[in-house]
Each structure stands twice: as C-alpha cells, then as structure tokens.
mmCIF file of N, CA and C in Angstrom:
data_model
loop_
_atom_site.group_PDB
_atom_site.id
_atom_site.type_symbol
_atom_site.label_atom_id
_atom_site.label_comp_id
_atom_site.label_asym_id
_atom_site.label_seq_id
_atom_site.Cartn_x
_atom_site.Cartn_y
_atom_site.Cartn_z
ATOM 1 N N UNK A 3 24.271 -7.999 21.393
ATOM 2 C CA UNK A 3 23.190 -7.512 22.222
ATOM 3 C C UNK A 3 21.874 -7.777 21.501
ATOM 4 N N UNK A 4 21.024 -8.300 22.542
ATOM 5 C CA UNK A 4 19.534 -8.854 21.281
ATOM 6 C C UNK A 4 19.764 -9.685 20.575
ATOM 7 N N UNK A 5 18.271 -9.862 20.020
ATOM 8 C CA UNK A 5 18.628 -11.500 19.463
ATOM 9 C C UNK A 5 19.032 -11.126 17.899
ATOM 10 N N UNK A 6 19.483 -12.301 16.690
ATOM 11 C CA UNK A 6 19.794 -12.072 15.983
ATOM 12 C C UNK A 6 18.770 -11.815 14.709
ATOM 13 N N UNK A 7 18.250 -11.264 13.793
ATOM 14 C CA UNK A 7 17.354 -11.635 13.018
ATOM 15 C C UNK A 7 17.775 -11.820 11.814
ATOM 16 N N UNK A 8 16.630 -12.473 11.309
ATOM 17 C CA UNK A 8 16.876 -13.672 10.326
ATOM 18 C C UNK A 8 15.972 -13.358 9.518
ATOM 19 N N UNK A 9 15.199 -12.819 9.759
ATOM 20 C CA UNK A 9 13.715 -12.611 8.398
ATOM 21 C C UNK A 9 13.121 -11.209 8.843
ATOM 22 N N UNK A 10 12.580 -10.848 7.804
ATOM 23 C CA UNK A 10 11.599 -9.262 8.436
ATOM 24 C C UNK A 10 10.925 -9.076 7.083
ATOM 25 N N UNK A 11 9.865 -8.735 7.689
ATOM 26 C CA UNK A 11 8.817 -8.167 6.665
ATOM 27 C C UNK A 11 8.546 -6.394 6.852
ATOM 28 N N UNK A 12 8.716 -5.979 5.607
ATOM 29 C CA UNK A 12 8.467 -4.308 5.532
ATOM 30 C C UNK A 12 6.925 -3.848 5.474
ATOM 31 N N UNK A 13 6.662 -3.324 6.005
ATOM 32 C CA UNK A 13 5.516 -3.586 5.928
ATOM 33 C C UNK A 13 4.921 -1.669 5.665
ATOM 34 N N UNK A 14 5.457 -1.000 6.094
ATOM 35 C CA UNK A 14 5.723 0.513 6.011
ATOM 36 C C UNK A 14 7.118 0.855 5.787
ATOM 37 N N UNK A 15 7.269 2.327 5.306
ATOM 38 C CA UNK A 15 9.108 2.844 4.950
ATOM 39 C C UNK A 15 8.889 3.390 3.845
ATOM 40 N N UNK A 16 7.360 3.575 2.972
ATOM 41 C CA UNK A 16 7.730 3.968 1.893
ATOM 42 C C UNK A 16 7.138 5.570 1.562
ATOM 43 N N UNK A 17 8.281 6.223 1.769
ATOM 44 C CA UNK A 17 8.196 8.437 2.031
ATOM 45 C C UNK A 17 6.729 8.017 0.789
ATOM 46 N N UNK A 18 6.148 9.469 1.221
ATOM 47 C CA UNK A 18 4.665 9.282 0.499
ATOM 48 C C UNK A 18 5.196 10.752 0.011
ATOM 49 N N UNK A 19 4.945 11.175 -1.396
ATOM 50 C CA UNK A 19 4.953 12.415 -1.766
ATOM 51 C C UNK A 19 3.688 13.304 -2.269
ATOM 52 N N UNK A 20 2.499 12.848 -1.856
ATOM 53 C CA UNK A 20 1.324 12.265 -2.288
ATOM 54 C C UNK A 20 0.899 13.371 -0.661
ATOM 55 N N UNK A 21 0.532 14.694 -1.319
ATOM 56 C CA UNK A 21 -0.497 15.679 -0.458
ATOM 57 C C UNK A 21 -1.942 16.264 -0.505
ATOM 58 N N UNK A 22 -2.735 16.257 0.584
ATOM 59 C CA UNK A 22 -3.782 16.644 0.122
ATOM 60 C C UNK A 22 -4.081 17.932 0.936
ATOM 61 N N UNK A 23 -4.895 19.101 0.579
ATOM 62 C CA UNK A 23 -4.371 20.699 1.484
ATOM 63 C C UNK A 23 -3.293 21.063 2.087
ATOM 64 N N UNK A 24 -2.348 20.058 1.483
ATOM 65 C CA UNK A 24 -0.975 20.632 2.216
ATOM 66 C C UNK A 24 -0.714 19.504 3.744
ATOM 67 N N UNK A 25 -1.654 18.394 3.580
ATOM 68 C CA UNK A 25 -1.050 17.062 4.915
ATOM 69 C C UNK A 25 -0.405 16.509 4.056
ATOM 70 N N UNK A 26 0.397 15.581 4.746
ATOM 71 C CA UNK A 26 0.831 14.316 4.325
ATOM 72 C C UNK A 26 -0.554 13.207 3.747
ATOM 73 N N UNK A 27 -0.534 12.848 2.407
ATOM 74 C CA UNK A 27 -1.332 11.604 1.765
ATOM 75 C C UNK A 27 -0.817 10.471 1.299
ATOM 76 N N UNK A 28 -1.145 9.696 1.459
ATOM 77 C CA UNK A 28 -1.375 7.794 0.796
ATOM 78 C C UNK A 28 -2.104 7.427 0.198
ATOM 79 N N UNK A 29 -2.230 6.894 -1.087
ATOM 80 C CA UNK A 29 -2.841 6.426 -1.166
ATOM 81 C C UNK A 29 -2.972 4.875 -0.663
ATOM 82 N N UNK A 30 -4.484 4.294 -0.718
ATOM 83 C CA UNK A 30 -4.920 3.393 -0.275
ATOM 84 C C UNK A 30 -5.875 2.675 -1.831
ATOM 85 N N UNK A 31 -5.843 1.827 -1.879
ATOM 86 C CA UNK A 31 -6.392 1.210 -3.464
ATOM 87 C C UNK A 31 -7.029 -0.094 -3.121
ATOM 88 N N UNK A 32 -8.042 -0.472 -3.094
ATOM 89 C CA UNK A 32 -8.864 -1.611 -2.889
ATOM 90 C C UNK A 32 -9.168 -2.605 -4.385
ATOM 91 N N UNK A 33 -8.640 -4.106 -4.121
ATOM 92 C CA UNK A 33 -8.653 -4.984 -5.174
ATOM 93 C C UNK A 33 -9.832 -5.933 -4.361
ATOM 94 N N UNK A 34 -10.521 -6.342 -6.156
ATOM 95 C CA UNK A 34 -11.447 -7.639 -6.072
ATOM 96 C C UNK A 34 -10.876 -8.184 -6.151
ATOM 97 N N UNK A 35 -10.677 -9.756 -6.572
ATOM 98 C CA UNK A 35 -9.567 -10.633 -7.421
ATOM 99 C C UNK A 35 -8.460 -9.519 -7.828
ATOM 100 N N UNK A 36 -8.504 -9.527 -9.271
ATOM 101 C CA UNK A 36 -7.013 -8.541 -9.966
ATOM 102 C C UNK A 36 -8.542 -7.393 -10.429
ATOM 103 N N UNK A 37 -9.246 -7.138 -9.997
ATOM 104 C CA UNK A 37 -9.534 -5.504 -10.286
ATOM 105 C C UNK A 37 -9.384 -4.873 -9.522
ATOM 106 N N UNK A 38 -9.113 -3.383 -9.778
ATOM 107 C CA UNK A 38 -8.909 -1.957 -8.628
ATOM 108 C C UNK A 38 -10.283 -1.817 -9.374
ATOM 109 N N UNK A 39 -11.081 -1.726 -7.883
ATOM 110 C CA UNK A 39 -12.208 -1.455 -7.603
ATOM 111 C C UNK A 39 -12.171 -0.086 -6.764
ATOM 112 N N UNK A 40 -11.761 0.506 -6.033
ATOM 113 C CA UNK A 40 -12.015 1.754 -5.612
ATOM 114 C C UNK A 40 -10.766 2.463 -4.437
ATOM 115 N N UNK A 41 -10.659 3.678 -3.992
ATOM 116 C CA UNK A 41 -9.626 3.708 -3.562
ATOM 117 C C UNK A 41 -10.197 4.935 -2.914
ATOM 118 N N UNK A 42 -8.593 5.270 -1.857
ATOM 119 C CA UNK A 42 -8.573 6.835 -1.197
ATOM 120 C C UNK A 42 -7.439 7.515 -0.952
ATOM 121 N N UNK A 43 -7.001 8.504 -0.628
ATOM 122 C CA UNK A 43 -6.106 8.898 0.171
ATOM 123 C C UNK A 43 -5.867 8.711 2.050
ATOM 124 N N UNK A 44 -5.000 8.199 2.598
ATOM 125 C CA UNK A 44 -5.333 8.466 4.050
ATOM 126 C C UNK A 44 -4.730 9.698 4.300
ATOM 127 N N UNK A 45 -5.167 10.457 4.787
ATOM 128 C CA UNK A 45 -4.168 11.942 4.868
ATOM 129 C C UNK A 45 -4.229 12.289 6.826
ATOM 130 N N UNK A 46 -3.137 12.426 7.139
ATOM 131 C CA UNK A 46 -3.229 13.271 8.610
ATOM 132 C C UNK A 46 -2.233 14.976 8.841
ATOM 133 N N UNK A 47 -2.788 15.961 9.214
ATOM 134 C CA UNK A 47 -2.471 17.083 9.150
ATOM 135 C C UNK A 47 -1.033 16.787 10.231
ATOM 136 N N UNK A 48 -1.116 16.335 11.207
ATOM 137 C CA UNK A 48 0.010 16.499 12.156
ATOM 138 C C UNK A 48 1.575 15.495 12.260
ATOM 139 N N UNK A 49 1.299 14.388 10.807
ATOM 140 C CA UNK A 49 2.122 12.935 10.865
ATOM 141 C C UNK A 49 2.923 14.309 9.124
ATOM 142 N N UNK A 50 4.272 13.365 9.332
ATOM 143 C CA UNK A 50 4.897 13.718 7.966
ATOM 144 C C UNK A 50 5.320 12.981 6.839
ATOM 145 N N UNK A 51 5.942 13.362 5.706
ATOM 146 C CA UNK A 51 5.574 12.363 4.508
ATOM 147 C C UNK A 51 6.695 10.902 4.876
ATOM 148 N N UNK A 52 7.760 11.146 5.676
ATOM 149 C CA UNK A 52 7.862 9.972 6.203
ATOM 150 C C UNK A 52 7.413 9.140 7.529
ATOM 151 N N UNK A 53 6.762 9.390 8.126
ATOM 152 C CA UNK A 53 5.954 8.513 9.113
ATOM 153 C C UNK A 53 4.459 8.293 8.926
ATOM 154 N N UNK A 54 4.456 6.933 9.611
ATOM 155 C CA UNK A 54 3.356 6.190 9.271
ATOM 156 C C UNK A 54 1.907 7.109 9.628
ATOM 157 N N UNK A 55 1.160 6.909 8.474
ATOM 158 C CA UNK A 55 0.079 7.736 8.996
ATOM 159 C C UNK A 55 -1.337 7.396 9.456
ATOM 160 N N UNK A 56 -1.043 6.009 9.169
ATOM 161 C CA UNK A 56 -2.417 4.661 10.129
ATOM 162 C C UNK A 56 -2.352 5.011 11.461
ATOM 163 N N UNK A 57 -2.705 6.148 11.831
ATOM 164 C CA UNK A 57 -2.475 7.066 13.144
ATOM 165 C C UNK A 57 -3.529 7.381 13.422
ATOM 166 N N UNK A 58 -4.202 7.608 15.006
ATOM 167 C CA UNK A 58 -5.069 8.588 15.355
ATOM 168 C C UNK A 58 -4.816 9.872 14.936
ATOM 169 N N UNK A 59 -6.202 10.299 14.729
ATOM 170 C CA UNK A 59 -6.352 11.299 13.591
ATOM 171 C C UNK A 59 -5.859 11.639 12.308
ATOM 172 N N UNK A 60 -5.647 10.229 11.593
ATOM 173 C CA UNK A 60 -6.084 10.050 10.259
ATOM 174 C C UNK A 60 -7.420 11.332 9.848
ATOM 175 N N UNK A 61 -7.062 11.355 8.556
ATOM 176 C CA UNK A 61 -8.625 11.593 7.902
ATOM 177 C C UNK A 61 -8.967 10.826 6.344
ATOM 178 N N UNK A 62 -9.547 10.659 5.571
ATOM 179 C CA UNK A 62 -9.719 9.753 4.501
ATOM 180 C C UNK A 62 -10.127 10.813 3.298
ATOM 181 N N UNK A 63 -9.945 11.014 2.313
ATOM 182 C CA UNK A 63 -10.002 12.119 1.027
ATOM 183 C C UNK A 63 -10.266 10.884 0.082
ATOM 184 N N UNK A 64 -11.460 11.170 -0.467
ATOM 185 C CA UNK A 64 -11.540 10.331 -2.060
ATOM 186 C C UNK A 64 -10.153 10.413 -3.265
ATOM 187 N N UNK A 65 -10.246 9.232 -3.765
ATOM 188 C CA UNK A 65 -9.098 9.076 -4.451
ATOM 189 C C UNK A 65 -9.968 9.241 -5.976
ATOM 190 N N UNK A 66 -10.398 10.545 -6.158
ATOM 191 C CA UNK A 66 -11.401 10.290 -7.164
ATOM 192 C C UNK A 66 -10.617 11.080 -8.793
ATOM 193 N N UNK A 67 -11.359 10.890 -9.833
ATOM 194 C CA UNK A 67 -10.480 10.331 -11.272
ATOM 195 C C UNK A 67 -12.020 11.294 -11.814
ATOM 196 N N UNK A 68 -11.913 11.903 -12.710
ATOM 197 C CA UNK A 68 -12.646 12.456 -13.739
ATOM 198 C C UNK A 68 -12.753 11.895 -15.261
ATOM 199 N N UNK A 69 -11.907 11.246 -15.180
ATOM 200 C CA UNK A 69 -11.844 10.433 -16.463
ATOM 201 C C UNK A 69 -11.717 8.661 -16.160
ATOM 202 N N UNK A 70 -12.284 8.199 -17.356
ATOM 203 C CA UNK A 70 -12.238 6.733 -17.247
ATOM 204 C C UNK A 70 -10.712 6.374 -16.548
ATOM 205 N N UNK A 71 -10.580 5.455 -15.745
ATOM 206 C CA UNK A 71 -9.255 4.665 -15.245
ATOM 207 C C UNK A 71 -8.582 3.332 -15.936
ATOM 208 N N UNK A 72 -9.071 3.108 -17.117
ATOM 209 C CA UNK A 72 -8.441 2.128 -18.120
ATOM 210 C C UNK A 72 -6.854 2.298 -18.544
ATOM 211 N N UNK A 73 -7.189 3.891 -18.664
ATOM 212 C CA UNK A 73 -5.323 4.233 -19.380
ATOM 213 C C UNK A 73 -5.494 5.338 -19.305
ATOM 214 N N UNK A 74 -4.257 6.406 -19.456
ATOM 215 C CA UNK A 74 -4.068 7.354 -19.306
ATOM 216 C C UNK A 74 -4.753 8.019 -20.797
ATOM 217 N N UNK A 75 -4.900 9.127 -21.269
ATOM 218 C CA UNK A 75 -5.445 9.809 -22.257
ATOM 219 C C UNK A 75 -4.214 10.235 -23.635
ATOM 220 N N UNK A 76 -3.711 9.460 -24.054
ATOM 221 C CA UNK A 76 -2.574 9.875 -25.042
ATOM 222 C C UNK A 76 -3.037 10.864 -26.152
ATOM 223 N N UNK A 77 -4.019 11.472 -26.125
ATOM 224 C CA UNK A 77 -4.755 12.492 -27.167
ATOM 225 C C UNK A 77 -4.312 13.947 -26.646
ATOM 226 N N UNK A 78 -3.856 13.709 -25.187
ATOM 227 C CA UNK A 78 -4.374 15.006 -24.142
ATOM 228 C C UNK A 78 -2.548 14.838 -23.533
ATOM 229 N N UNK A 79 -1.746 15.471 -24.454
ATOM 230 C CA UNK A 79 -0.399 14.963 -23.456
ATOM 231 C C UNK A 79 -0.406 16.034 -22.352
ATOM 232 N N UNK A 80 -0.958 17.240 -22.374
ATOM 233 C CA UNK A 80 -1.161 18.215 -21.389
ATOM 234 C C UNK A 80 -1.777 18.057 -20.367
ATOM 235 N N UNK A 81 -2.893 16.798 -20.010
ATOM 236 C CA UNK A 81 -4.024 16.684 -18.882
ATOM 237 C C UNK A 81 -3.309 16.231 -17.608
ATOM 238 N N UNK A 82 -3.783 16.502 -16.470
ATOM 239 C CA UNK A 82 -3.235 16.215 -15.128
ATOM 240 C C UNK A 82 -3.464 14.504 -15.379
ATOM 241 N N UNK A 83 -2.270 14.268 -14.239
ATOM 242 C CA UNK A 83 -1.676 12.695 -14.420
ATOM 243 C C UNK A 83 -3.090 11.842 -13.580
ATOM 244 N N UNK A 84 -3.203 10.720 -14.300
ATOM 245 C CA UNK A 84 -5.074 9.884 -13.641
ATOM 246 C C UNK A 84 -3.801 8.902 -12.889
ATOM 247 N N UNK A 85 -4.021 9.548 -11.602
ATOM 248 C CA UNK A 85 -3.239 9.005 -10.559
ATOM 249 C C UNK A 85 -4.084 7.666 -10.146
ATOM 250 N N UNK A 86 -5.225 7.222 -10.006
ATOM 251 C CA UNK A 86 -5.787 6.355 -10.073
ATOM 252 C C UNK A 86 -5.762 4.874 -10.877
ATOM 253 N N UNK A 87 -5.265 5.506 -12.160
ATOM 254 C CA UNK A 87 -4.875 4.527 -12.976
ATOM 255 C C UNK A 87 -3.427 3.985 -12.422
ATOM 256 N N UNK A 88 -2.012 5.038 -11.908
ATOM 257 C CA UNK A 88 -1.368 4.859 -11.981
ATOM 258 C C UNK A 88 -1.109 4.074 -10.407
ATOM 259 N N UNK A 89 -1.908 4.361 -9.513
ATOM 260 C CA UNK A 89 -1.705 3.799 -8.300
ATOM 261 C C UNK A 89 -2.748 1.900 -8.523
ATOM 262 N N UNK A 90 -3.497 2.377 -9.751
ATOM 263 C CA UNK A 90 -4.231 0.828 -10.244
ATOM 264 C C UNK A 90 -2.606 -0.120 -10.446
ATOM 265 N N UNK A 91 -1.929 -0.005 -11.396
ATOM 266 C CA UNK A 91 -1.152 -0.501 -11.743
ATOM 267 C C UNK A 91 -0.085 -1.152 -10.838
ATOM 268 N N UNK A 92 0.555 -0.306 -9.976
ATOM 269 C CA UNK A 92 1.406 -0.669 -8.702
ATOM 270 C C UNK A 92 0.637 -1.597 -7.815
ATOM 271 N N UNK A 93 -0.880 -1.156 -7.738
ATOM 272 C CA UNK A 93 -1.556 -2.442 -6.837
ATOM 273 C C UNK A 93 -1.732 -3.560 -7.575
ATOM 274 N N UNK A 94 -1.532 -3.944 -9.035
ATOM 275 C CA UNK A 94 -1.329 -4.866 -9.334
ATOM 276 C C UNK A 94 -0.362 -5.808 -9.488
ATOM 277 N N UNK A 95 0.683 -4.655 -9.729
ATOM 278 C CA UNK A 95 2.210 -5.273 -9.501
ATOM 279 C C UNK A 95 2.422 -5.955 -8.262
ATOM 280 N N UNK A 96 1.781 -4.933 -6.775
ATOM 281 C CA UNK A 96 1.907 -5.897 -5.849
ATOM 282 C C UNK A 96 1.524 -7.230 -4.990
ATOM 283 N N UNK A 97 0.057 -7.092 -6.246
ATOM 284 C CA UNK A 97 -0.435 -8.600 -6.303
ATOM 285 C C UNK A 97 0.218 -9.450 -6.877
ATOM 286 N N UNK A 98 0.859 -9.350 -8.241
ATOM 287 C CA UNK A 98 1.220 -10.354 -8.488
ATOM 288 C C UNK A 98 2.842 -10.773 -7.689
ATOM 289 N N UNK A 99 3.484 -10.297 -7.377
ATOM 290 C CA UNK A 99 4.321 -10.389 -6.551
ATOM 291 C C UNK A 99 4.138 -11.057 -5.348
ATOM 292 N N UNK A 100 3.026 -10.533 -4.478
ATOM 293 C CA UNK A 100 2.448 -11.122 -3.587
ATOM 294 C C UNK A 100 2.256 -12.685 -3.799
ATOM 295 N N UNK A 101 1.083 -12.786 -4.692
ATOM 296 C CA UNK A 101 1.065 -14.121 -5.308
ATOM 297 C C UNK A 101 2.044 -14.959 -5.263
ATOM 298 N N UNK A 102 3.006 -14.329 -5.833
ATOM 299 C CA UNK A 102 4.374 -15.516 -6.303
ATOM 300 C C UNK A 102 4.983 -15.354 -5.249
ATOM 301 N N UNK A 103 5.160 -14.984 -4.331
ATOM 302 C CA UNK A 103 5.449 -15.194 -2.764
ATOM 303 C C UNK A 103 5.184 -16.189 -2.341
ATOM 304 N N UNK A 104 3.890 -16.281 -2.554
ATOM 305 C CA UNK A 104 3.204 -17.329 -1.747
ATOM 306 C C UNK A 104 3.386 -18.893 -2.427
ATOM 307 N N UNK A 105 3.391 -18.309 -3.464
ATOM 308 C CA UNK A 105 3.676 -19.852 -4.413
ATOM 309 C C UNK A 105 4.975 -20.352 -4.014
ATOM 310 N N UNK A 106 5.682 -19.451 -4.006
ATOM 311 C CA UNK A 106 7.342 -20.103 -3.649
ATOM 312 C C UNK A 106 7.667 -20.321 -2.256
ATOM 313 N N UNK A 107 6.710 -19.767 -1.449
ATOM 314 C CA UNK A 107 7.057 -20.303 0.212
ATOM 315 C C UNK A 107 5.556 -20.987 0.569
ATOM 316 N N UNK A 108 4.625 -21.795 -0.242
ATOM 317 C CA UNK A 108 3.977 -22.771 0.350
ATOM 318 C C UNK A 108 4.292 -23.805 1.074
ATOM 319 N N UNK A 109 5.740 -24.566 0.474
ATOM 320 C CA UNK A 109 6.098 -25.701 0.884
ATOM 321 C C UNK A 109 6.427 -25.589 2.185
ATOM 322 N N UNK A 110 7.396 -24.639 2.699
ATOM 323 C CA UNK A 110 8.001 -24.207 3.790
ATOM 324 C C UNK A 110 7.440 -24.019 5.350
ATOM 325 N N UNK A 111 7.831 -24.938 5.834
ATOM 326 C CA UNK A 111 7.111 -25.148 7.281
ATOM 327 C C UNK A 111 7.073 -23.661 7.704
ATOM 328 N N UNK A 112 5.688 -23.372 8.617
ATOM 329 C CA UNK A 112 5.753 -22.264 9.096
ATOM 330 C C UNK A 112 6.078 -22.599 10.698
ATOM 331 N N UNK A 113 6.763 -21.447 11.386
ATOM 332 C CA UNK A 113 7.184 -21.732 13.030
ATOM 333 C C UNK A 113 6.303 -21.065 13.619
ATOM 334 N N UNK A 114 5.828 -21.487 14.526
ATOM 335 C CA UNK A 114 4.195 -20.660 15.436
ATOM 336 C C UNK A 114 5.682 -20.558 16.545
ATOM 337 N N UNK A 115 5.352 -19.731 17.391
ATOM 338 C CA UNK A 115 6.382 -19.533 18.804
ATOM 339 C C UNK A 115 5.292 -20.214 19.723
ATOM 340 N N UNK A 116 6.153 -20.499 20.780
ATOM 341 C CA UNK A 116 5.538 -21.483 21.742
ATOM 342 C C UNK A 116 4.941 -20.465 23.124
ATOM 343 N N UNK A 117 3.635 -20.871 23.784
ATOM 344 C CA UNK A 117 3.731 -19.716 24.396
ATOM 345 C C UNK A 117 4.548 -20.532 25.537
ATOM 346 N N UNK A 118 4.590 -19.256 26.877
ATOM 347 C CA UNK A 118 5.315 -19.500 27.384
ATOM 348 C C UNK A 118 5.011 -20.190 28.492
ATOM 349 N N UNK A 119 6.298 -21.028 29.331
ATOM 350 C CA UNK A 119 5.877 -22.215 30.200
ATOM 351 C C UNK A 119 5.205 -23.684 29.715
ATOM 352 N N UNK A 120 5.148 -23.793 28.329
ATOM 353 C CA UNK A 120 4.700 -24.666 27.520
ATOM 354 C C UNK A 120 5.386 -25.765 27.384
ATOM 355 N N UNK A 121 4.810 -26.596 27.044
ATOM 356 C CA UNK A 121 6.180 -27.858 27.353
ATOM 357 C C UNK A 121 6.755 -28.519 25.557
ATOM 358 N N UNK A 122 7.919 -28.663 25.856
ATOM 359 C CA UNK A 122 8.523 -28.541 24.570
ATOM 360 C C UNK A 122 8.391 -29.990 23.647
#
C-alpha cells in the first residue's frame, strides 16, 4: 500500500529537554562560516517536549551566557552548565557533517519530479 521509500531526510524527532517557565524550549544557534555567532530558545507554552514547536504561537527567549562562550570554566566545577558553549559545539558538529554530506553526494545526479502532464 503506497509507494515505496527509498531516501528520507529527518529533519525534526529530536525530544527537546530544554525548558523555559516551565514550556517546552529549543534551542536555535546561528553560524557565520564555522562561528556561533548568536542564538535563542524557541519556546511554545501549548506544543510538548516531543512535538515540533516551529508552530503558531511560538515565542523566542534569549539564549543568553554570563560568561565568556570559549569553554566551559574548569576553576568553577560548581557553576551552572554555559549551555551556549555547549549547544556552540553540536552546531559545529553539525556543520561539519553537513559539509561532508555534501562532499560525498556532489557527484550524484539530483532527480527534480516532473510536473504533471509533462511530456517525458
């Protein structure tokens, strides 16, 4: 029943444990090239930590850091975790990943779908 699939991209699925007043939060992390340049939470009061929350009535919460975002503070093993740094890092991981995606499926013809009534 239905057609068969063959490829899929994830694109959401990943539970957020990440709250702000008690909504469901995401962060969101903005790259230049390879710098994390600035970031937020998306938070919505009525969506839950597993569904998508790029929803009407979103709201946006600063993803803000009191301390430098270079590295965590190893002087201070007691200080709250610089989630900023640590959500820096994963957005880099998923650049470079990204990257090498792309490097390894350049060659590879891409298929546009035909629209329809089009002649073959």
């Amino acid at each position: 029943e239905g057609l068969e699939v063959h490829e899929v991209l994830v694109q959401e699925g990943v539970h957020t444990f990440e709250s702000v007043n008690g909504a469901a939060a995401e962060p969101v992390v903005y790259m230049i090239d390879h710098f994390v340049v600035g970031g937020f939470y998306r938070v919505h009061n009525e969506r839950g930590q597993d569904q998508n929350l790029n929803a009407p009535g979103m709201q946006f919460s600063p993803l803000a850091f009191a301390e430098p975002c270079s590295s965590p503070n190893p002087e201070d093993p007691g200080c709250p975790p610089n989630r900023f740094y640590a959500y820096g890092v994963l957005a880099r991981l998923a650049l470079a990943a990204a990257a090498l995606e792309l490097e390894q499926t350049a060659d590879q013809p891409v298929e546009t779908p035909r629209a329809a009534g089009s002649a073959a």
